[in-house]
PDB file of C-alpha atoms in Angstrom:
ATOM      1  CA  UNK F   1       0.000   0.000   0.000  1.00  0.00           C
ATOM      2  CA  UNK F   2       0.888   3.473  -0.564  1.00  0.00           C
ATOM      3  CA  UNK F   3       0.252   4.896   3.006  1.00  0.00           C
ATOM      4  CA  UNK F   4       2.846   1.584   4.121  1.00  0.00           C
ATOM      5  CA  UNK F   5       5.235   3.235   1.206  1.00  0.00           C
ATOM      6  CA  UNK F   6       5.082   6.710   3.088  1.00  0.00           C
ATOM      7  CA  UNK F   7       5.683   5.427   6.291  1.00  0.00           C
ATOM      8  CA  UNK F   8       8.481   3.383   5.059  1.00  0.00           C
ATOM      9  CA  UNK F   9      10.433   6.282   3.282  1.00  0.00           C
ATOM     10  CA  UNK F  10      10.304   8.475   6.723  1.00  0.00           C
ATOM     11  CA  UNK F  11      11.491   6.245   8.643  1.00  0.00           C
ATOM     12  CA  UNK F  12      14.239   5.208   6.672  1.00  0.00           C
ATOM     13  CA  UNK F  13      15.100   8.806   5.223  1.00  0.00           C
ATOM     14  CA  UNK F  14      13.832  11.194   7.483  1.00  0.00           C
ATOM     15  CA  UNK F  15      14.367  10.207  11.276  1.00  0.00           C
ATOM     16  CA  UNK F  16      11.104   9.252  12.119  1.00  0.00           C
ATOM     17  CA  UNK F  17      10.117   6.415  14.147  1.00  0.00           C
ATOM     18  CA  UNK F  18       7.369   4.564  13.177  1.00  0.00           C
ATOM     19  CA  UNK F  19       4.864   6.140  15.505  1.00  0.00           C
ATOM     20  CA  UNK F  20       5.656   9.660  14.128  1.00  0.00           C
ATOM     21  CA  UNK F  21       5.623   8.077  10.408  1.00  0.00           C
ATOM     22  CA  UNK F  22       2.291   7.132  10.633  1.00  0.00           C
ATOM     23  CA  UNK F  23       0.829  10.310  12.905  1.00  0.00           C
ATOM     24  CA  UNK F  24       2.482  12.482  10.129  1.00  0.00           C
ATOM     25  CA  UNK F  25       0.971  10.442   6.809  1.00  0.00           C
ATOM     26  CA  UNK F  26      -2.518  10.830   9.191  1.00  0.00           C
ATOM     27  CA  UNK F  27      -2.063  14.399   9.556  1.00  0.00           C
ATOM     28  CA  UNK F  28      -1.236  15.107   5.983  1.00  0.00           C
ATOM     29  CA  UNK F  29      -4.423  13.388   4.591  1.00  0.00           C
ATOM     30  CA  UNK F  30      -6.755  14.366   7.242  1.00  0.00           C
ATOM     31  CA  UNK F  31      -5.642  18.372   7.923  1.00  0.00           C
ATOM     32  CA  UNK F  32      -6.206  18.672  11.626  1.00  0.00           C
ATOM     33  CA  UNK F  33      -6.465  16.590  13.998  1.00  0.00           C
ATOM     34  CA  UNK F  34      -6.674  16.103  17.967  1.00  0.00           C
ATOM     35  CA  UNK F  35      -5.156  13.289  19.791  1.00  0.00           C
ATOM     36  CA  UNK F  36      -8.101  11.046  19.804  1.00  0.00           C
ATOM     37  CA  UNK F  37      -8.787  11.885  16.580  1.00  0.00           C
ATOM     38  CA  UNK F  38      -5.232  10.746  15.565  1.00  0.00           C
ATOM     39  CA  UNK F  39      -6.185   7.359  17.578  1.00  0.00           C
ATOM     40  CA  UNK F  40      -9.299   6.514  15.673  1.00  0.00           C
ATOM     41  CA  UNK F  41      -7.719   7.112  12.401  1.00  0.00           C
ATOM     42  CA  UNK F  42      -4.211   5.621  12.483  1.00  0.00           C
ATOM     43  CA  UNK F  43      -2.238   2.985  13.804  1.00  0.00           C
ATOM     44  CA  UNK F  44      -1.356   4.693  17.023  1.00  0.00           C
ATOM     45  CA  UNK F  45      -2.149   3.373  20.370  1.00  0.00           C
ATOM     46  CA  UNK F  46      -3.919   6.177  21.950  1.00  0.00           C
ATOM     47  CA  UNK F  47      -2.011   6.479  24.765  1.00  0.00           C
ATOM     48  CA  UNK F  48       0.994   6.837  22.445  1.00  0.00           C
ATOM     49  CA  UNK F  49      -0.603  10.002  20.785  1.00  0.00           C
ATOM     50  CA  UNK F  50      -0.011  13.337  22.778  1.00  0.00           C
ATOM     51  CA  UNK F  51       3.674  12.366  22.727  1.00  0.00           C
ATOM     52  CA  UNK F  52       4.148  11.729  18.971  1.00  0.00           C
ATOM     53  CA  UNK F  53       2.275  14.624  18.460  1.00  0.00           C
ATOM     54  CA  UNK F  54       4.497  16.871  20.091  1.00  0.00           C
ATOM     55  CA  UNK F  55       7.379  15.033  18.734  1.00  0.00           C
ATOM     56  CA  UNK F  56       6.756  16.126  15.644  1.00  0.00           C
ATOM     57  CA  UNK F  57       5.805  19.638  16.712  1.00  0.00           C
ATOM     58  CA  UNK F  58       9.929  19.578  18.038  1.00  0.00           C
ATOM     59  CA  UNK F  59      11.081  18.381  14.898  1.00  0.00           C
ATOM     60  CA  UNK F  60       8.803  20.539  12.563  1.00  0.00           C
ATOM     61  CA  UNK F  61       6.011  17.901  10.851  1.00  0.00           C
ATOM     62  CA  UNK F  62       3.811  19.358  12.410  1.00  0.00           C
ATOM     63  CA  UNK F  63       1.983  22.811  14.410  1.00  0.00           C
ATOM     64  CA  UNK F  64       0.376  23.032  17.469  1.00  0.00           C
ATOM     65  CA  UNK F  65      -3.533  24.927  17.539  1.00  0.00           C
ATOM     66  CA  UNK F  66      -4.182  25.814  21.284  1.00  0.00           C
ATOM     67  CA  UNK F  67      -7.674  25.692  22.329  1.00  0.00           C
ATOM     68  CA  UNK F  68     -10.293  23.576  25.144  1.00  0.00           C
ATOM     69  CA  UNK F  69      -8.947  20.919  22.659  1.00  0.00           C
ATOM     70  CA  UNK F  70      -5.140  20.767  21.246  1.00  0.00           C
ATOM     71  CA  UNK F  71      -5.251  19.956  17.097  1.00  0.00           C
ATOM     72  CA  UNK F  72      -2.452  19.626  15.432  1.00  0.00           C
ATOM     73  CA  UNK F  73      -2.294  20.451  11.720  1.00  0.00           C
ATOM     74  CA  UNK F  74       0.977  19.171   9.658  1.00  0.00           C
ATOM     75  CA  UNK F  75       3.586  21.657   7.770  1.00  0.00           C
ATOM     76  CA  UNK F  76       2.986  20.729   3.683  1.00  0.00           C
ATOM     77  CA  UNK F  77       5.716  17.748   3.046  1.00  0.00           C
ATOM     78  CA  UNK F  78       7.561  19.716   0.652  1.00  0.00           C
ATOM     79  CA  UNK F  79       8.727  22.337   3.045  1.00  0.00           C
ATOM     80  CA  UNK F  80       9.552  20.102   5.947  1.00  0.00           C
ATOM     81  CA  UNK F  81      11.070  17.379   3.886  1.00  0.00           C
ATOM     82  CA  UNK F  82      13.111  20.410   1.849  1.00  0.00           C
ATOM     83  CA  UNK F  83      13.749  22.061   5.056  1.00  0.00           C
ATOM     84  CA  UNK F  84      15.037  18.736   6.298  1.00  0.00           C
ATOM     85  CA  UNK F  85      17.384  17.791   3.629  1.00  0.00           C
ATOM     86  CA  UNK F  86      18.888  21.103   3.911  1.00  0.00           C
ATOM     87  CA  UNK F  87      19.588  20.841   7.507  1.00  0.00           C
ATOM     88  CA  UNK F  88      21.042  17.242   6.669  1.00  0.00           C
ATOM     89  CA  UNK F  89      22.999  18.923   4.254  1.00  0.00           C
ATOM     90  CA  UNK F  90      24.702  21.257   6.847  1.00  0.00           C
ATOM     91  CA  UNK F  91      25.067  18.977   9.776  1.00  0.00           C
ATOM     92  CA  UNK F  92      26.721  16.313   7.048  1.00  0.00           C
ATOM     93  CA  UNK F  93      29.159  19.068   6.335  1.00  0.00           C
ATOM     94  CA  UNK F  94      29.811  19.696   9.658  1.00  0.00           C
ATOM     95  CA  UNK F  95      30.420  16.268  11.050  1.00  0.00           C
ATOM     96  CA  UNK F  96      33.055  15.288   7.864  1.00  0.00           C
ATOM     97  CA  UNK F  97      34.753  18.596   9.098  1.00  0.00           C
ATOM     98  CA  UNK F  98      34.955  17.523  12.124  1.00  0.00           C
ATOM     99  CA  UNK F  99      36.189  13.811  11.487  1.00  0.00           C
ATOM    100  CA  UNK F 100      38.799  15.314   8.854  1.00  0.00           C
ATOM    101  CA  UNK F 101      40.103  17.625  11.721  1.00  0.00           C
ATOM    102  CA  UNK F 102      40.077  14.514  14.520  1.00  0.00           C
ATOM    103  CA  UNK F 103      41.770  12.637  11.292  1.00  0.00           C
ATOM    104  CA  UNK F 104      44.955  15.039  11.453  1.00  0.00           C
ATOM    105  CA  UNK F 105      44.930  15.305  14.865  1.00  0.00           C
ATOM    106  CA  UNK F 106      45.602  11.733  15.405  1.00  0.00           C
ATOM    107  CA  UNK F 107      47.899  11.465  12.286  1.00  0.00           C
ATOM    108  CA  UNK F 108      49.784  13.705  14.645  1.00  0.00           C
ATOM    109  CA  UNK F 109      49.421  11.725  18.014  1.00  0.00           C
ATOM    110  CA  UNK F 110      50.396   8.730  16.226  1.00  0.00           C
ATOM    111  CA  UNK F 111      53.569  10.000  14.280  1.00  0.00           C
ATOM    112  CA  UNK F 112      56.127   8.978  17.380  1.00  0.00           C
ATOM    113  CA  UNK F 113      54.276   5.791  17.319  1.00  0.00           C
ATOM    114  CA  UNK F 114      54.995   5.353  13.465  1.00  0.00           C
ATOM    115  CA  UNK F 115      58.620   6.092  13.480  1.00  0.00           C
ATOM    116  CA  UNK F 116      59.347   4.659  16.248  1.00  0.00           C
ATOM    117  CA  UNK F 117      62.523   2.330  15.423  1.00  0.00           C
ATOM    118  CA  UNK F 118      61.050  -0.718  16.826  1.00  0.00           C
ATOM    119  CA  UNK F 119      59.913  -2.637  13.608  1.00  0.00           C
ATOM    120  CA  UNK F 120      56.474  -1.536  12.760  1.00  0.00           C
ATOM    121  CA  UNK F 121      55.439  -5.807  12.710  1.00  0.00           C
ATOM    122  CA  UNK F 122      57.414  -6.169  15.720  1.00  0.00           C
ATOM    123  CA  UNK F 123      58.527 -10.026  15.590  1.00  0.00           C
ATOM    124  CA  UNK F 124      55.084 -10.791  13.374  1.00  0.00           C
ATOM    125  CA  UNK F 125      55.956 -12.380  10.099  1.00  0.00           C
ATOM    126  CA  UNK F 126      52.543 -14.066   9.100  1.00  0.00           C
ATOM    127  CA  UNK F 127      49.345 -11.901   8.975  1.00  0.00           C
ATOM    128  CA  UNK F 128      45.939 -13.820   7.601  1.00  0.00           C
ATOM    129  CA  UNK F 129      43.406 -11.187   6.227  1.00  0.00           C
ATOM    130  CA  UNK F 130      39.996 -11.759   5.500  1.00  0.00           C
ATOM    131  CA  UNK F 131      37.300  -9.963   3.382  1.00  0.00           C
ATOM    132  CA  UNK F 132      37.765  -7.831   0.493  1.00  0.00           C
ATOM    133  CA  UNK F 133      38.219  -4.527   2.434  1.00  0.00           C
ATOM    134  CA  UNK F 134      40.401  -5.791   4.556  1.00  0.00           C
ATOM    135  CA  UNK F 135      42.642  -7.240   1.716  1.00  0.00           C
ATOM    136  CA  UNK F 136      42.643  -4.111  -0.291  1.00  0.00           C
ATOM    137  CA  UNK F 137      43.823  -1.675   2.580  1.00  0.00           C
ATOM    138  CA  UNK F 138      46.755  -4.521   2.781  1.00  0.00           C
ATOM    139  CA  UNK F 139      47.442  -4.427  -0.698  1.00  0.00           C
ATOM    140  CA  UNK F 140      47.265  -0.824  -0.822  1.00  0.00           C
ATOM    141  CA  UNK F 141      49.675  -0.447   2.105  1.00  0.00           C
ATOM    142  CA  UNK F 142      52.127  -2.738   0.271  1.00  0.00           C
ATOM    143  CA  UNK F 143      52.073  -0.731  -3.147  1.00  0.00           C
ATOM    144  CA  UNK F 144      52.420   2.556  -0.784  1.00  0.00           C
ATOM    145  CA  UNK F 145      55.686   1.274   1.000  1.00  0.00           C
ATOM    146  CA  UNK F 146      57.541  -0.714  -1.601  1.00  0.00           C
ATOM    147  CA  UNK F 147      60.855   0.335  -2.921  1.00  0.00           C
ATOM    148  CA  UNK F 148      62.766  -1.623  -5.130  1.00  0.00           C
ATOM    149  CA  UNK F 149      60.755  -4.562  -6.844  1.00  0.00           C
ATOM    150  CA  UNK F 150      57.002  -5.301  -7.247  1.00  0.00           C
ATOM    151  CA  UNK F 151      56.116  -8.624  -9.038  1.00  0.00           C
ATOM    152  CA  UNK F 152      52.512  -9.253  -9.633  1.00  0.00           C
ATOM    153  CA  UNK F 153      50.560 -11.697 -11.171  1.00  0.00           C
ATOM    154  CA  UNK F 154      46.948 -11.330 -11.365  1.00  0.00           C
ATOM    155  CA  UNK F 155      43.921 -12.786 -12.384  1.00  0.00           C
ATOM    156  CA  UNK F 156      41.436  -9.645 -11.985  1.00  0.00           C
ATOM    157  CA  UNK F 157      41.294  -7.566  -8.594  1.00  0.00           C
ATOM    158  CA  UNK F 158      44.637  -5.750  -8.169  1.00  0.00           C
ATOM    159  CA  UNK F 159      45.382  -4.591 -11.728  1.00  0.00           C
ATOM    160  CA  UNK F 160      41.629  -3.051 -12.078  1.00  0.00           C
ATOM    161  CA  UNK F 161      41.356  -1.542  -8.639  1.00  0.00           C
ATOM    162  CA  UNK F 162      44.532  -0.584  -7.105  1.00  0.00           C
ATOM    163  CA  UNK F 163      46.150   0.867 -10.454  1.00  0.00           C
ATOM    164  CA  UNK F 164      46.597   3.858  -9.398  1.00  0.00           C
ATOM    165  CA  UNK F 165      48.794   2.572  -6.569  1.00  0.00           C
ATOM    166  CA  UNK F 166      50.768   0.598  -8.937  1.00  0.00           C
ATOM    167  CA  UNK F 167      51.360   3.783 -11.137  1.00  0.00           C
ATOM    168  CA  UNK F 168      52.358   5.691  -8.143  1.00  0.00           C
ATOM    169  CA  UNK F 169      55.014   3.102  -7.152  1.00  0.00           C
ATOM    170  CA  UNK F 170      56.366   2.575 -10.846  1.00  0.00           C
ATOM    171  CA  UNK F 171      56.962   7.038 -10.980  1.00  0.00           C
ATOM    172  CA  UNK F 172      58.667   6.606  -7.634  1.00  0.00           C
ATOM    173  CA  UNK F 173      61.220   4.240  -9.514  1.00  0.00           C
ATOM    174  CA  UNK F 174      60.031   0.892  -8.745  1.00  0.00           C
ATOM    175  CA  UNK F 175      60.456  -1.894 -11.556  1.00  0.00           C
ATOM    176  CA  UNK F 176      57.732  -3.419 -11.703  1.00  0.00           C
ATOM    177  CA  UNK F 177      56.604  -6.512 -13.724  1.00  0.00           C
ATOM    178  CA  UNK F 178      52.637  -7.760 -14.166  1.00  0.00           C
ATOM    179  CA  UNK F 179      51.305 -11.172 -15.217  1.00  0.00           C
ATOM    180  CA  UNK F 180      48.040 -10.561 -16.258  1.00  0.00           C
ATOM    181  CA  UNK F 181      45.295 -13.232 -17.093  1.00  0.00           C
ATOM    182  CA  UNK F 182      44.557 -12.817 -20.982  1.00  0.00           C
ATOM    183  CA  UNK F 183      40.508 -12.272 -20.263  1.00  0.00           C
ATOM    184  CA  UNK F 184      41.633  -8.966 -18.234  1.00  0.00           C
ATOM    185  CA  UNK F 185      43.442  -7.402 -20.706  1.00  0.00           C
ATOM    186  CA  UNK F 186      40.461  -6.099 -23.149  1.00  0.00           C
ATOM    187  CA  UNK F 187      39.116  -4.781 -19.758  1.00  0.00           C
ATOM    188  CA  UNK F 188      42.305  -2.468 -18.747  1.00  0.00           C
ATOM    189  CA  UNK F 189      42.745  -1.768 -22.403  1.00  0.00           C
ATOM    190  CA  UNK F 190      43.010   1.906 -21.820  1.00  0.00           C
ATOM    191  CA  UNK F 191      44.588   2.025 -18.804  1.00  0.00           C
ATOM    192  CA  UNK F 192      47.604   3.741 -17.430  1.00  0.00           C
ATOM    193  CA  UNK F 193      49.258   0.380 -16.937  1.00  0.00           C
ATOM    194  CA  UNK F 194      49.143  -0.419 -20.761  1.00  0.00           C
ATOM    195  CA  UNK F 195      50.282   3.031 -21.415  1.00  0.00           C
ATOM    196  CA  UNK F 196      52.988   2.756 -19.128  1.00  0.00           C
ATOM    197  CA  UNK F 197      53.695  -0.731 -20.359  1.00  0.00           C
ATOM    198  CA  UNK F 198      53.898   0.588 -24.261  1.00  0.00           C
ATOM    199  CA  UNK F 199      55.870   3.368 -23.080  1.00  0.00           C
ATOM    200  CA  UNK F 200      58.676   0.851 -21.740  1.00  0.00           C
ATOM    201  CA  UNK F 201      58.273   1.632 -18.073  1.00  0.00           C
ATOM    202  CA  UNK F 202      56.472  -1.190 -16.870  1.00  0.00           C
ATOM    203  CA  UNK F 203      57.199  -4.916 -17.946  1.00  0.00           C
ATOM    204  CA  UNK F 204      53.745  -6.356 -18.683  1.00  0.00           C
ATOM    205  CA  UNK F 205      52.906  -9.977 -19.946  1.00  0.00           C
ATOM    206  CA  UNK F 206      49.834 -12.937 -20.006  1.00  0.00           C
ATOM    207  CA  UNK F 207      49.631 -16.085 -19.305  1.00  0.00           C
ATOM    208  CA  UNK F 208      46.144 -17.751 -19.751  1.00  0.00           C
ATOM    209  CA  UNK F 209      45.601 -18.861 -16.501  1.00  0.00           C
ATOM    210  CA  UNK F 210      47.739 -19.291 -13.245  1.00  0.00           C
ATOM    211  CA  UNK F 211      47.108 -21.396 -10.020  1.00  0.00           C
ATOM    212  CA  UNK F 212      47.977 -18.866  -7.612  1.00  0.00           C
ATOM    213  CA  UNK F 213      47.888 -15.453  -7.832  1.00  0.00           C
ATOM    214  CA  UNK F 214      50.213 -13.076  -5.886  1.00  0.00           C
ATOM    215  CA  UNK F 215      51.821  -9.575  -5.520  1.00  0.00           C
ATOM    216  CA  UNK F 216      55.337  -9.512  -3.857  1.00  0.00           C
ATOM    217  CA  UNK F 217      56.614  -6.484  -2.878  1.00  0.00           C
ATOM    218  CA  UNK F 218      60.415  -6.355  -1.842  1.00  0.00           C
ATOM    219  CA  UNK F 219      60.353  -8.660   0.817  1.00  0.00           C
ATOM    220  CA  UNK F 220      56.937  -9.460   1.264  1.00  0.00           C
ATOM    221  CA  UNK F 221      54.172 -11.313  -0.349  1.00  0.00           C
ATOM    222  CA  UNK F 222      50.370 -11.658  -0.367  1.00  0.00           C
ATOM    223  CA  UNK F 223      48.163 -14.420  -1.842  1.00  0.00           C
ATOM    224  CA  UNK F 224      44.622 -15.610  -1.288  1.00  0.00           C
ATOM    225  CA  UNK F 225      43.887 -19.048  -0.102  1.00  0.00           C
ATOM    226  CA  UNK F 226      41.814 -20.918  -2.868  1.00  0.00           C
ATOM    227  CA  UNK F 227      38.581 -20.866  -1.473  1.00  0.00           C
ATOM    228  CA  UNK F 228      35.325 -19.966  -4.114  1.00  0.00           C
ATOM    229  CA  UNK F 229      32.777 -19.881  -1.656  1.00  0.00           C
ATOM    230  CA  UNK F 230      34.278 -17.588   0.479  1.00  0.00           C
ATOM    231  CA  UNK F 231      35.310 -15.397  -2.801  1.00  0.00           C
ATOM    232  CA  UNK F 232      31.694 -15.479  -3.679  1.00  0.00           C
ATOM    233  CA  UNK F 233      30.532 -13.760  -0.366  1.00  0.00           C
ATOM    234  CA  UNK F 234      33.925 -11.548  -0.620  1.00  0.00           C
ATOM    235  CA  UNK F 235      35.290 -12.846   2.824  1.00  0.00           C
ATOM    236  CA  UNK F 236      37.909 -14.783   1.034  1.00  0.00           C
ATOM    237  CA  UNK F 237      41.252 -15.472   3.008  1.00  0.00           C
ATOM    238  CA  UNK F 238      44.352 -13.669   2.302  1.00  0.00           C
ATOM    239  CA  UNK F 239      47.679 -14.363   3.625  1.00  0.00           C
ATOM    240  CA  UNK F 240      50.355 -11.996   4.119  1.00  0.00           C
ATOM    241  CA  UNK F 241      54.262 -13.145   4.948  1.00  0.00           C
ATOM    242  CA  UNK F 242      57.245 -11.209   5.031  1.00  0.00           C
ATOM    243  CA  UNK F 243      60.569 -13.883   5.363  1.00  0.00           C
ATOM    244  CA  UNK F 244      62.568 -13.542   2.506  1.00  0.00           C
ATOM    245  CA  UNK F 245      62.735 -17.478   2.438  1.00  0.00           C
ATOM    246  CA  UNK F 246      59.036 -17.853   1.758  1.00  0.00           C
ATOM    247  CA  UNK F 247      59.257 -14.690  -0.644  1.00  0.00           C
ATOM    248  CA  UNK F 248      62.019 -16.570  -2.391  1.00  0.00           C
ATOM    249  CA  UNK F 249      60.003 -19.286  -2.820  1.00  0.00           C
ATOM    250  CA  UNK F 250      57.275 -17.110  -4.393  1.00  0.00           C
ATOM    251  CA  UNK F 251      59.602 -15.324  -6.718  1.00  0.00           C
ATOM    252  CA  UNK F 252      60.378 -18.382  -8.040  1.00  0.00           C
ATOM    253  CA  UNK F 253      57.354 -19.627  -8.991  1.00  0.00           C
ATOM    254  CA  UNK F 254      56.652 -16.197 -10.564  1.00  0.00           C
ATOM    255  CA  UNK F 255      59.987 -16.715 -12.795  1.00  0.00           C
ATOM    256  CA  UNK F 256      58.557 -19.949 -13.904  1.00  0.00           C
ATOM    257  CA  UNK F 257      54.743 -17.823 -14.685  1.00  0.00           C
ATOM    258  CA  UNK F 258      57.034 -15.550 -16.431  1.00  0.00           C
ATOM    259  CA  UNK F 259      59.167 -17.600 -18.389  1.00  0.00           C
ATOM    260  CA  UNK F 260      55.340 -19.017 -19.997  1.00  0.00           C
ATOM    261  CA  UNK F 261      54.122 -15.894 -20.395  1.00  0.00           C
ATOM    262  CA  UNK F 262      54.082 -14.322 -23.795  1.00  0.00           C
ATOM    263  CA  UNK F 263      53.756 -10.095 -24.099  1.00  0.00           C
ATOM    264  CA  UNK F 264      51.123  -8.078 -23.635  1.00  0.00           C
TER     265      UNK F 264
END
């Protein structure tokens, strides 16, 4: 039903509960009404009524008409909800000011902690990620601190997301080399990392398929655990290691992807 429609969209968009949602929708299709009016003609318990009412008096659905009897009349939809959104607008603007502000405060607090010389891992040389946002932020970290050498081979996420990262680390001087899957390359067709790959500064090849996909960066490396039901519901399990023995062993079997591959 329509009237279950309204009530729906100002609750979910507007702040009210569902009390108010309905006394408002009753008020705008009746004009006035007093609190036992409002009873007999909506879904709110009458005892409820004189409370919603002037809960939405406070947050502007509706005016009060003194008298023997209160009434209560609504203010037309499109001012309030206009009135509303505009409000939204302001206190939006003034909450991301204030979380950008606590943002460099802490960057701040927490620089000692950052450069502090104990290693920033401390004696940690095996992290397991899960989920897709949690993965990325690792991946992006990775492509933000490398310095020498990043080897990837991919099969979809890291090449279309994160190239921007990549290009960043290849203009800071890093060599990198990509393994691509063939079916991704008519989907980065026109991306920086073919440019930079035509242009000589990035080595780029594919290889029809791979059975493990990885990025190593310097001395670390990061691979997902085969697992397609977890990569269906994004929550599949990543595995981060930095000991240049494992790494070793990675950058091997990246030689041997590489050795297959044929050029972009």
């Amino acid at each position: 039903m329509s009237k279950d429609r309204m009530v729906e969209l100002l609750q979910e968009h507007f702040e009210l509960n569902l009390y108010e949602a309905r006394a408002y929708v009753a008020l705008v299709a009746f004009g006035v009404l007093t609190p036992a009016e409002l009873a007999s003609v909506s879904e709110v318990p009458a005892p409820r009524t004189y409370d919603v009412l002037r809960s939405l008096e406070k947050k502007g659905f509706a005016m009060n008409q003194p008298g023997k009897t209160n009434k209560y009349r609504p203010v037309h939809p499109a001012n309030i909800l206009e009135k509303f959104i505009q409000d939204w607008q302001e206190r939006v603007k003034e909450e991301l000011e204030a979380k950008k502000k606590a943002k460099e405060e802490l960057l701040e607090l927490m620089a000692p902690l950052i450069e502090t010389e104990v290693p920033k891992y401390g004696v940690e040389r095996v992290w397991v990620v899960r989920g897709i946002k949690n993965s990325t932020l690792k991946t992006k970290e990775m492509l933000e601190e490398v310095q020498n050498e990043l080897l990837l081979a991919d099969d979809g996420f890291i090449a279309i997301n994160l190239e921007d990262d990549i290009i960043k680390a290849v203009d800071r001087g890093v060599r990198a080399r990509i393994i691509l899957t063939k079916n991704l390359l008519p989907r980065i067709k026109g991306s920086k990392i073919v440019q930079y790959a035509n242009d000589g500064k990035i080595e780029l090849k594919v290889l029809e398929k791979f059975d493990l996909p990885m990025l190593i960066c310097d001395e670390e490396v990061f691979f997902a655990l085969e697992d397609l039901a977890a990569r269906y519901f994004n929550y599949e399990t990543q595995v981060w290691i930095k000991d240049h023995r494992v790494v070793n062993l990675f950058k091997k079997k990246f030689e041997e992807y590489w050795e297959k591959a044929e050029s972009a």
